[in-house]
CSV table of C-alpha atoms in Angstrom, one decimal:
chain,number,residue,atom,x,y,z
A,280,MET,CA,88.2,132.2,72.1
A,281,LYS,CA,86.5,130.8,75.1
A,282,GLN,CA,88.6,130.8,78.2
A,283,PHE,CA,89.2,127.7,80.3
A,284,LYS,CA,86.9,127.1,83.2
A,285,ASP,CA,88.1,129.0,86.3
A,286,PHE,CA,87.1,126.5,88.9
A,287,GLU,CA,87.5,122.8,88.3
A,288,LEU,CA,85.6,121.3,91.2
A,289,PRO,CA,81.8,121.0,91.0
A,290,PRO,CA,79.8,122.4,94.0
A,291,ASP,CA,79.2,119.0,95.5
A,292,LEU,CA,83.0,118.3,95.7
A,293,GLN,CA,84.1,121.7,97.0
A,294,PRO,CA,83.2,120.7,100.6
A,295,VAL,CA,85.2,117.5,100.1
A,296,MET,CA,88.2,119.6,99.2
A,297,LYS,CA,87.7,121.8,102.3
A,298,LYS,CA,87.5,118.7,104.5
A,299,VAL,CA,90.7,117.3,102.9
A,300,ARG,CA,92.5,120.5,103.5
A,301,LYS,CA,91.5,120.4,107.1
A,302,LEU,CA,92.7,116.8,107.4
A,303,GLU,CA,96.0,117.7,105.8
A,304,TYR,CA,96.5,120.5,108.3
A,305,ILE,CA,95.8,118.0,111.1
A,306,THR,CA,98.3,115.6,109.5
A,307,ILE,CA,101.0,118.2,109.4
A,308,ALA,CA,100.5,119.2,113.0
A,309,TYR,CA,100.4,115.6,114.1
A,310,LEU,CA,103.5,114.7,112.1
A,311,ILE,CA,105.4,117.7,113.6
A,312,SER,CA,104.6,116.4,117.0
A,313,VAL,CA,105.7,112.9,116.0
A,314,THR,CA,109.0,114.0,114.5
A,315,VAL,CA,109.9,116.2,117.5
A,316,LEU,CA,109.1,113.4,119.9
A,317,MET,CA,111.0,110.8,117.9
A,318,TYR,CA,114.0,113.1,117.6
A,319,LEU,CA,114.1,113.5,121.3
A,320,VAL,CA,114.1,109.8,122.0
A,321,MET,CA,116.0,108.6,118.9
A,322,GLY,CA,119.3,107.6,120.5
A,323,THR,CA,121.7,105.5,118.4
A,324,SER,CA,119.1,103.1,116.9
A,325,GLN,CA,119.3,103.0,113.1
A,326,ALA,CA,115.7,101.8,112.9
A,327,MET,CA,114.5,104.8,114.9
A,328,LYS,CA,116.6,107.1,112.7
A,329,THR,CA,115.1,105.6,109.5
A,330,ALA,CA,111.5,105.7,110.9
A,331,TRP,CA,112.1,109.3,112.0
A,332,LEU,CA,113.3,110.3,108.5
A,333,GLU,CA,110.4,108.6,107.0
A,334,ASP,CA,108.0,110.6,109.2
A,335,VAL,CA,109.8,113.8,108.3
A,336,LEU,CA,109.4,112.9,104.6
A,337,SER,CA,105.8,111.9,105.0
A,338,MET,CA,105.0,115.6,105.6
A,339,LEU,CA,106.0,116.3,102.0
A,340,PRO,CA,102.8,115.1,100.3
A,341,ALA,CA,100.6,116.9,102.8
A,342,ILE,CA,102.6,120.2,102.4
A,343,SER,CA,102.7,119.8,98.6
A,344,PHE,CA,99.0,119.2,98.5
A,345,LEU,CA,98.2,122.2,100.6
A,346,ILE,CA,100.4,124.5,98.5
A,347,ALA,CA,99.2,123.1,95.3
A,348,SER,CA,95.5,123.3,96.4
A,349,ARG,CA,96.0,127.1,96.8
A,350,ILE,CA,97.2,127.4,93.2
A,351,TYR,CA,95.5,124.8,91.1
A,352,ASP,CA,92.2,126.6,90.5
A,353,ARG,CA,93.6,130.0,89.6
A,354,PRO,CA,92.1,131.2,86.3
A,355,ALA,CA,94.0,130.7,83.1
A,356,ASN,CA,95.7,133.9,81.9
A,357,ALA,CA,98.0,135.1,79.0
A,358,THR,CA,101.1,133.7,80.6
A,359,PHE,CA,99.5,130.3,81.6
A,360,PRO,CA,96.8,129.9,79.0
A,361,TYR,CA,96.1,126.3,80.1
A,362,GLY,CA,95.6,127.3,83.8
A,363,TYR,CA,97.5,126.0,86.8
A,364,HIS,CA,96.3,122.4,87.0
A,365,ARG,CA,99.7,120.8,86.6
A,366,VAL,CA,100.9,122.3,89.9
A,367,PHE,CA,99.6,119.0,91.4
A,368,SER,CA,101.8,117.0,89.0
A,369,ILE,CA,104.9,119.1,89.9
A,370,ALA,CA,104.2,118.8,93.6
A,371,PHE,CA,103.8,115.0,93.1
A,372,LEU,CA,107.1,114.8,91.2
A,373,THR,CA,109.0,116.8,93.8
A,374,GLY,CA,107.7,114.6,96.7
A,375,SER,CA,108.4,111.4,94.9
A,376,VAL,CA,112.0,112.4,94.1
A,377,ALA,CA,112.6,113.2,97.7
A,378,LEU,CA,111.0,110.0,98.9
A,379,PHE,CA,113.0,107.8,96.4
A,380,GLY,CA,116.3,109.6,97.1
A,381,MET,CA,115.9,109.3,100.8
A,382,GLY,CA,114.9,105.6,100.6
A,383,LEU,CA,118.1,105.0,98.6
A,384,TYR,CA,120.2,106.9,101.1
A,385,LEU,CA,118.6,105.0,104.1
A,386,ALA,CA,119.1,101.6,102.5
A,387,VAL,CA,122.8,102.3,101.9
A,388,ASP,CA,123.2,103.7,105.4
A,389,SER,CA,121.5,100.7,107.0
A,390,LEU,CA,123.5,98.3,104.8
A,391,ILE,CA,126.8,100.0,105.9
A,392,ASN,CA,125.7,99.6,109.5
A,393,LEU,CA,125.0,96.0,109.0
A,394,ILE,CA,128.3,95.3,107.3
A,395,LYS,CA,130.2,97.3,109.9
A,396,MET,CA,128.4,95.2,112.5
A,397,GLU,CA,127.5,98.4,114.4
A,398,HIS,CA,126.2,97.5,117.8
A,399,PRO,CA,123.5,100.1,118.9
A,400,THR,CA,123.5,101.1,122.5
A,401,ILE,CA,120.4,102.5,124.2
A,402,GLY,CA,120.6,104.1,127.6
A,403,SER,CA,118.0,104.7,130.2
A,404,THR,CA,116.2,107.6,131.9
A,405,PHE,CA,114.7,108.2,135.3
A,406,ILE,CA,111.0,109.2,135.6
A,407,PHE,CA,109.8,109.9,139.2
A,408,GLY,CA,112.7,107.8,140.5
A,409,HIS,CA,112.0,104.8,138.3
A,410,GLN,CA,114.7,103.7,135.9
A,411,ILE,CA,113.2,103.1,132.4
A,412,TRP,CA,115.1,101.7,129.5
A,413,MET,CA,114.9,104.3,126.6
A,414,GLY,CA,113.9,101.4,124.3
A,415,TRP,CA,110.5,101.3,126.0
A,416,ILE,CA,110.1,105.0,125.5
A,417,MET,CA,111.1,104.7,121.8
A,418,ILE,CA,108.5,101.9,121.4
A,419,ALA,CA,105.8,104.2,122.9
A,420,ALA,CA,106.9,107.0,120.5
A,421,LEU,CA,106.7,104.6,117.6
A,422,ILE,CA,103.2,103.5,118.6
A,423,TYR,CA,102.2,107.2,118.6
A,424,SER,CA,103.8,107.5,115.2
A,425,GLY,CA,101.9,104.6,113.8
A,426,ALA,CA,98.3,104.4,115.2
A,427,PRO,CA,96.9,107.9,114.4
A,428,ALA,CA,98.6,107.9,111.0
A,429,VAL,CA,96.7,104.8,110.0
A,430,TRP,CA,93.4,106.4,111.1
A,431,LEU,CA,94.3,109.6,109.1
A,432,GLY,CA,95.1,107.4,106.1
A,433,TYR,CA,91.8,105.6,106.2
A,434,LYS,CA,90.0,109.0,106.6
A,435,LYS,CA,91.7,110.5,103.6
A,436,LEU,CA,91.5,107.5,101.2
A,437,PRO,CA,87.8,107.7,100.2
A,438,LEU,CA,88.1,111.5,99.8
A,439,ALA,CA,91.2,111.1,97.5
A,440,LYS,CA,89.2,108.7,95.4
A,441,LYS,CA,86.3,111.1,95.1
A,442,LEU,CA,88.6,113.9,94.0
A,443,HIS,CA,90.8,111.7,91.9
A,444,ASN,CA,93.8,113.4,93.4
A,445,LYS,CA,97.0,111.5,93.1
A,446,ILE,CA,99.1,113.3,95.8
A,447,LEU,CA,96.3,112.9,98.2
A,448,TYR,CA,95.8,109.2,97.3
A,449,THR,CA,99.5,108.5,97.7
A,450,ASP,CA,99.6,110.4,101.0
A,451,ALA,CA,96.6,108.4,102.3
A,452,ASP,CA,97.8,105.1,101.0
A,453,THR,CA,101.3,105.6,102.5
A,454,GLN,CA,99.9,106.7,105.8
A,455,LYS,CA,97.6,103.7,105.9
A,456,ALA,CA,100.6,101.5,105.7
A,457,ASP,CA,102.6,103.5,108.3
A,458,TYR,CA,102.0,100.9,111.0
A,459,MET,CA,104.4,98.6,109.1
A,460,THR,CA,107.2,101.1,109.6
A,461,ALA,CA,106.4,101.5,113.2
A,462,LEU,CA,106.1,97.8,113.7
A,463,ALA,CA,109.4,97.1,112.0
A,464,ALA,CA,111.2,99.7,114.1
A,465,ILE,CA,109.6,98.3,117.3
A,466,ILE,CA,110.9,94.8,116.3
A,467,GLY,CA,114.3,96.4,115.8
A,468,ILE,CA,114.3,98.0,119.3
A,469,VAL,CA,113.0,94.9,121.0
A,470,GLY,CA,115.8,93.0,119.1
A,471,ILE,CA,118.4,95.4,120.7
A,472,GLY,CA,116.8,94.7,124.0
A,473,PHE,CA,117.3,91.0,123.6
A,474,GLY,CA,121.0,91.6,122.7
A,475,LEU,CA,120.5,91.0,118.9
A,476,TRP,CA,122.5,93.9,117.5
A,477,TRP,CA,121.6,93.0,113.9
A,478,ALA,CA,117.8,93.3,114.4
A,479,ASP,CA,118.1,97.1,114.4
A,480,ALA,CA,120.0,97.4,111.1
A,481,LEU,CA,117.8,94.8,109.5
A,482,ALA,CA,114.6,96.6,110.6
A,483,ALA,CA,116.1,99.8,109.2
A,484,LEU,CA,116.8,98.1,105.9
A,485,PHE,CA,113.3,96.8,105.7
A,486,ILE,CA,111.9,100.3,106.3
A,487,SER,CA,114.2,101.9,103.8
A,488,PHE,CA,113.1,99.4,101.2
A,489,SER,CA,109.5,100.3,101.9
A,490,VAL,CA,110.4,104.1,101.5
A,491,MET,CA,112.2,103.3,98.3
A,492,LYS,CA,109.3,101.2,96.9
A,493,ASP,CA,106.8,104.0,97.6
A,494,GLY,CA,109.2,106.6,96.1
A,495,TYR,CA,109.7,104.5,93.0
A,496,LYS,CA,106.0,103.9,92.5
A,497,ASN,CA,105.2,107.6,92.9
A,498,LEU,CA,108.1,108.7,90.7
A,499,ARG,CA,107.0,106.4,87.9
A,500,ASN,CA,103.5,107.8,88.2
A,501,ALA,CA,104.6,111.4,88.3
A,502,ILE,CA,106.8,111.0,85.2
A,503,CYS,CA,104.1,109.2,83.3
A,504,ASP,CA,101.6,112.0,84.1
A,505,LEU,CA,104.1,114.7,82.9
A,506,MET,CA,104.7,112.6,79.8
A,507,ASP,CA,100.9,112.9,79.0
A,508,ARG,CA,100.0,109.3,79.6
A,509,TYR,CA,96.4,108.4,79.1
A,510,PRO,CA,94.3,109.1,82.2
A,511,VAL,CA,94.3,106.2,84.7
A,512,ASP,CA,92.2,105.2,87.6
A,513,ILE,CA,94.2,106.2,90.8
A,514,GLU,CA,93.6,103.0,92.6
A,515,LYS,CA,94.1,100.3,89.9
A,516,GLU,CA,96.2,102.3,87.4
A,517,LYS,CA,94.0,101.0,84.6
A,518,PRO,CA,92.8,103.3,81.8
A,519,HIS,CA,90.1,105.6,83.1
A,520,PRO,CA,86.7,104.6,81.8
A,521,ILE,CA,85.6,108.3,81.1
A,522,VAL,CA,87.7,108.4,77.8
A,523,LYS,CA,86.0,105.3,76.4
A,524,HIS,CA,82.6,106.6,77.5
A,525,ILE,CA,83.1,109.9,75.7
A,526,GLU,CA,84.2,108.1,72.5
A,527,GLU,CA,81.0,106.0,72.7
A,528,MET,CA,78.9,109.1,73.3
A,529,VAL,CA,80.4,110.9,70.3
A,530,ASN,CA,80.0,107.9,68.1
A,531,GLY,CA,76.3,107.9,69.0
A,532,TRP,CA,75.7,111.4,67.6
A,533,ASP,CA,73.8,111.2,64.3
A,534,TRP,CA,76.2,113.5,62.4
A,535,VAL,CA,79.3,111.4,63.3
A,536,ILE,CA,80.6,108.4,61.3
A,537,ASP,CA,83.3,107.6,63.9
A,538,SER,CA,85.7,109.4,66.3
A,539,HIS,CA,88.8,109.0,68.4
A,540,ALA,CA,89.2,110.6,71.9
A,541,LYS,CA,92.6,111.5,73.3
A,542,PHE,CA,93.0,112.8,76.9
A,543,ARG,CA,95.7,113.5,79.4
A,544,GLU,CA,95.7,114.2,83.1
A,545,GLU,CA,96.5,117.7,84.3
A,546,GLY,CA,96.5,117.4,88.1
A,547,GLN,CA,93.0,116.1,89.0
A,548,VAL,CA,91.3,117.0,85.7
A,549,PHE,CA,91.5,115.7,82.2
A,550,ILE,CA,92.2,117.8,79.1
A,551,GLY,CA,92.2,116.5,75.6
A,552,GLU,CA,90.7,116.3,72.1
A,553,VAL,CA,88.2,114.3,70.2
A,554,GLN,CA,88.8,113.8,66.5
A,555,ILE,CA,85.6,113.4,64.5
A,556,ARG,CA,84.9,112.0,61.0
A,557,PRO,CA,81.6,113.7,60.2
A,558,ARG,CA,78.9,112.8,57.7
A,559,GLU,CA,78.6,115.0,54.7
A,560,GLN,CA,76.1,117.9,54.5
A,561,THR,CA,76.0,118.6,58.2
A,562,ASP,CA,76.1,122.0,59.9
A,563,ILE,CA,79.6,121.4,61.3
A,564,ILE,CA,80.1,124.6,63.3
A,565,LYS,CA,76.8,124.3,65.1
A,566,ASN,CA,77.4,120.6,65.8
A,567,LEU,CA,80.9,121.1,67.1
A,568,VAL,CA,79.8,123.9,69.5
A,569,LYS,CA,76.9,121.8,70.8
A,570,GLY,CA,79.1,118.6,71.0
A,571,ARG,CA,81.8,120.4,73.0
A,572,GLU,CA,79.3,121.6,75.5
A,573,GLU,CA,77.8,118.1,75.8
A,574,ILE,CA,81.2,116.6,76.5
A,575,LEU,CA,82.1,119.3,79.1
A,576,ALA,CA,78.9,118.7,80.9
A,577,TYR,CA,79.4,114.9,80.9
A,578,HIS,CA,81.8,114.9,83.9
A,579,TRP,CA,83.5,117.5,86.0
A,580,LYS,CA,86.8,115.9,85.4
A,581,ILE,CA,86.6,116.8,81.7
A,582,HIS,CA,88.0,120.3,82.1
A,583,GLU,CA,88.7,121.2,78.5
A,584,VAL,CA,88.2,119.5,75.2
A,585,THR,CA,88.9,120.4,71.6
A,586,LEU,CA,86.9,118.9,68.8
A,587,THR,CA,88.6,118.5,65.5
A,588,VAL,CA,87.3,117.3,62.2
A,589,GLY,CA,89.3,115.0,59.9
A,590,THR,CA,89.3,111.9,57.8
A,591,GLU,CA,92.2,110.0,59.4
A,592,TRP,CA,94.1,110.2,62.7
A,593,GLU,CA,96.9,108.8,64.8
A,594,GLY,CA,97.4,107.9,68.4
B,1009,MET,CA,92.5,85.3,118.9
B,1010,GLN,CA,91.9,87.4,122.0
B,1011,LYS,CA,93.4,84.7,124.3
B,1012,PHE,CA,96.4,84.5,122.0
B,1013,ILE,CA,97.0,88.3,122.2
B,1014,ILE,CA,96.7,88.2,126.0
B,1015,ILE,CA,99.1,85.3,126.3
B,1016,PHE,CA,101.5,87.0,123.9
B,1017,CYS,CA,101.3,90.3,125.9
B,1018,VAL,CA,101.9,88.5,129.2
B,1019,LEU,CA,104.8,86.6,127.8
B,1020,PHE,CA,106.2,89.7,126.2
B,1021,PHE,CA,106.1,91.8,129.4
B,1022,TRP,CA,107.5,88.8,131.4
B,1023,TRP,CA,110.4,88.6,129.0
B,1024,GLY,CA,110.5,92.4,128.9
B,1025,CYS,CA,111.2,92.6,132.6
B,1026,ASP,CA,114.8,91.7,132.2
B,1027,LEU,CA,115.4,93.8,129.1
B,1028,PRO,CA,117.8,95.2,128.0
B,1029,ARG,CA,120.3,92.4,127.6
B,1030,ASP,CA,124.0,92.7,126.6
B,1031,THR,CA,125.0,91.7,123.1
B,1032,LYS,CA,128.0,89.8,124.6
B,1033,ASP,CA,126.6,89.2,128.0
B,1034,THR,CA,129.3,91.3,129.6
B,1035,PHE,CA,127.4,92.2,132.8
B,1036,GLU,CA,126.5,88.6,133.6
B,1037,LYS,CA,130.0,87.3,132.7
B,1038,ALA,CA,131.5,89.9,135.1
B,1039,LYS,CA,129.8,88.1,138.0
B,1040,LYS,CA,131.7,84.9,137.3
B,1041,GLU,CA,134.8,86.0,135.4
B,1042,SER,CA,135.8,89.7,135.4
B,1043,LEU,CA,134.8,93.1,134.3
B,1044,HIS,CA,137.8,94.4,132.2
B,1045,VAL,CA,138.2,98.1,132.9
B,1046,GLY,CA,140.7,100.4,131.2
B,1047,VAL,CA,141.9,103.4,133.2
B,1048,VAL,CA,143.4,106.3,131.3
B,1049,VAL,CA,146.9,107.2,132.6
B,1050,ARG,CA,146.9,111.0,133.0
B,1051,THR,CA,149.8,113.2,134.0
B,1052,ASP,CA,147.9,116.5,133.6
B,1053,SER,CA,145.3,118.2,135.8
B,1054,LEU,CA,142.9,115.4,135.1
B,1055,SER,CA,144.9,112.8,136.9
B,1056,SER,CA,142.8,113.2,140.0
B,1057,ILE,CA,139.7,112.4,138.0
B,1058,SER,CA,141.1,109.0,137.0
B,1059,VAL,CA,141.7,108.2,140.7
B,1060,PHE,CA,138.2,109.4,141.6
B,1061,GLU,CA,136.6,107.3,138.9
B,1062,LYS,CA,138.6,104.2,139.8
B,1063,ASN,CA,137.2,104.5,143.3
B,1064,LEU,CA,133.7,104.9,141.9
B,1065,MET,CA,134.3,101.8,139.7
B,1066,ASP,CA,135.3,99.9,142.8
B,1067,GLN,CA,132.0,100.9,144.5
B,1068,PHE,CA,130.1,99.9,141.3
B,1069,VAL,CA,131.6,96.4,141.2
B,1070,ALA,CA,131.1,95.9,144.9
B,1071,ALA,CA,127.5,97.0,144.7
B,1072,ASN,CA,126.8,94.5,141.9
B,1073,ASN,CA,129.0,91.6,143.2
B,1074,LEU,CA,131.2,91.8,140.1
B,1075,LYS,CA,134.9,90.9,139.7
B,1076,VAL,CA,137.1,93.5,138.2
B,1077,SER,CA,140.5,93.7,136.5
B,1078,TYR,CA,142.2,97.0,135.7
B,1079,ASN,CA,144.4,97.9,132.7
B,1080,HIS,CA,146.2,101.3,132.7
B,1081,SER,CA,147.1,102.8,129.4
B,1082,THR,CA,146.7,105.8,127.1
B,1083,GLU,CA,143.3,106.9,125.7
B,1084,THR,CA,144.1,105.7,122.1
B,1085,GLN,CA,145.4,102.4,123.2
B,1086,LEU,CA,142.4,101.7,125.4
B,1087,VAL,CA,139.9,102.7,122.8
B,1088,LYS,CA,141.7,100.2,120.4
B,1089,GLN,CA,141.4,97.5,123.0
B,1090,LEU,CA,137.7,98.4,123.6
B,1091,GLU,CA,137.0,98.0,119.8
B,1092,LYS,CA,138.8,94.7,119.8
B,1093,ASP,CA,136.7,93.4,122.7
B,1094,LYS,CA,139.7,93.2,125.0
B,1095,ILE,CA,138.3,95.5,127.6
B,1096,ASP,CA,134.6,96.4,128.5
B,1097,ILE,CA,134.8,99.9,130.0
B,1098,ILE,CA,137.2,102.9,129.9
B,1099,ILE,CA,137.3,105.5,132.6
B,1100,GLY,CA,139.3,108.6,133.2
B,1101,GLY,CA,137.6,112.0,132.9
B,1102,PHE,CA,135.7,111.7,129.6
B,1103,THR,CA,132.9,114.1,128.9
B,1104,GLU,CA,129.8,113.8,126.7
B,1105,LYS,CA,131.7,115.7,124.0
B,1106,THR,CA,134.5,113.1,123.8
B,1107,LEU,CA,136.1,112.5,120.4
B,1108,TRP,CA,135.6,108.8,121.0
B,1109,LYS,CA,131.8,108.8,120.9
B,1110,ASP,CA,131.7,107.1,117.5
B,1111,LYS,CA,133.9,104.3,118.8
B,1112,ALA,CA,132.2,103.6,122.1
B,1113,ALA,CA,128.8,104.0,123.9
B,1114,LEU,CA,128.6,106.7,126.5
B,1115,THR,CA,126.9,106.3,129.9
B,1116,ALA,CA,124.8,109.1,131.4
B,1117,PRO,CA,127.1,111.5,133.3
B,1118,TYR,CA,127.6,110.7,137.0
B,1119,ASP,CA,128.1,114.4,137.9
B,1120,LYS,CA,126.3,116.1,135.1
B,1121,GLU,CA,129.5,116.2,133.1
B,1122,HIS,CA,131.7,113.1,133.2
B,1123,VAL,CA,130.8,109.8,131.5
B,1124,TRP,CA,132.3,106.4,131.1
B,1125,LEU,CA,133.0,104.7,127.8
B,1126,VAL,CA,131.4,101.3,127.4
B,1127,LYS,CA,131.7,98.7,124.7
B,1128,LYS,CA,128.9,99.3,122.1
B,1129,GLY,CA,125.8,97.1,122.3
B,1130,GLU,CA,126.2,96.2,126.0
B,1131,ASN,CA,122.9,97.7,127.0
B,1132,ARG,CA,122.5,95.8,130.4
B,1133,LEU,CA,125.9,97.0,131.5
B,1134,VAL,CA,125.0,100.6,130.6
B,1135,PHE,CA,121.7,100.2,132.3
B,1136,GLU,CA,123.3,99.0,135.6
B,1137,ILE,CA,126.0,101.7,135.5
B,1138,GLU,CA,123.3,104.4,135.0
B,1139,LYS,CA,121.3,102.9,137.9
B,1140,PHE,CA,124.4,103.1,140.1
B,1141,PHE,CA,125.1,106.7,139.1
B,1142,TYR,CA,121.6,107.7,139.8
B,1143,ASN,CA,121.7,106.1,143.3
B,1144,GLN,CA,125.0,107.8,144.0
B,1145,MET,CA,123.6,111.2,143.1
B,1146,GLN,CA,120.6,110.8,145.5
């Protein structure tokens, strides 16, 4: 039996992966600096606490990606005959459960604060003899937590599309929208400054809903992947065109009457089968071997395919 | 668009100059009406602190042209009154580790240890108290 391919990325995409890994290391280092800074200036603001927890959580996709990217291309073996591609799906599921759970917790926490009419108090500090309201320092920390994140998100997005990697895409897409969280928290802090106690809890509620929305979207995606849903385009979530193209390609072979292709996503690659109804009096074995090679060569994302011969099929 | 952003920034910083404000306008009201201060009655070794802090409070209200009224009672009673909005500040030897920190806002310490308890959300009042403490320490 022929073994699964050991390395899933073609040579032209390997430098992209390298670049992405570097960007993810930068992301983690930057997020650590953000969370430390935000923790130091957090005070009693609910919006700050929520934004801080969101920043802590936003490290998860980057960490998951870095761990998974060390494992995913290990060669298949007797224990894991299909290789380690699904490590990305597991990492994606773990991250999304954490995100959704934390979003839910934050929403309830903010709602309780709103109902209890909790009035946040922010003190002041002295820098070189000048008194500065801590709210201004929090706003500066929030700007630091928002602006570079958006830049990193925009940097990672095209690379994620190239690699068709969901964790990376989610990470980039969430980071790109990070300024919304920072802006909401800033509005909350300014609200406190103007004596509007409810602005803080309301901003926190808005942020927690955005965390929850991201978590839910990712969770749905991760579960669908693990349930072997048909491969989808990471951006639009529409059926990936490769499957249709393969079916058309197979139907074009002169020894085939018609065919049906079924694929599933395993991490960033597709694995599946093509069921073929062949014409009579053809050299089936030779054609199947040749056909399989042709399909595997069609696109790097087609990592493994099984060709079966039959007269009827389901699915 | 650029003009709009510049106008917005100027207005924001102009408004921002007098931030933070109190939720219930306590500091401004204390200029016309009265700052309601609760003083913890202590019979233990901390009784001298209550006296010291009351003197400090007198200096604070004088420095800011505020009017003041004192109410002497136990910690529990005063915290209840603070929560019900009957008083604005409690003094009397509290530290940053006080058990009441969930029920009241704490100022920065005036001597690296002792703090005052302030009604939650009164950010201008806390701001002015902290300014006074800082000037006292200089």
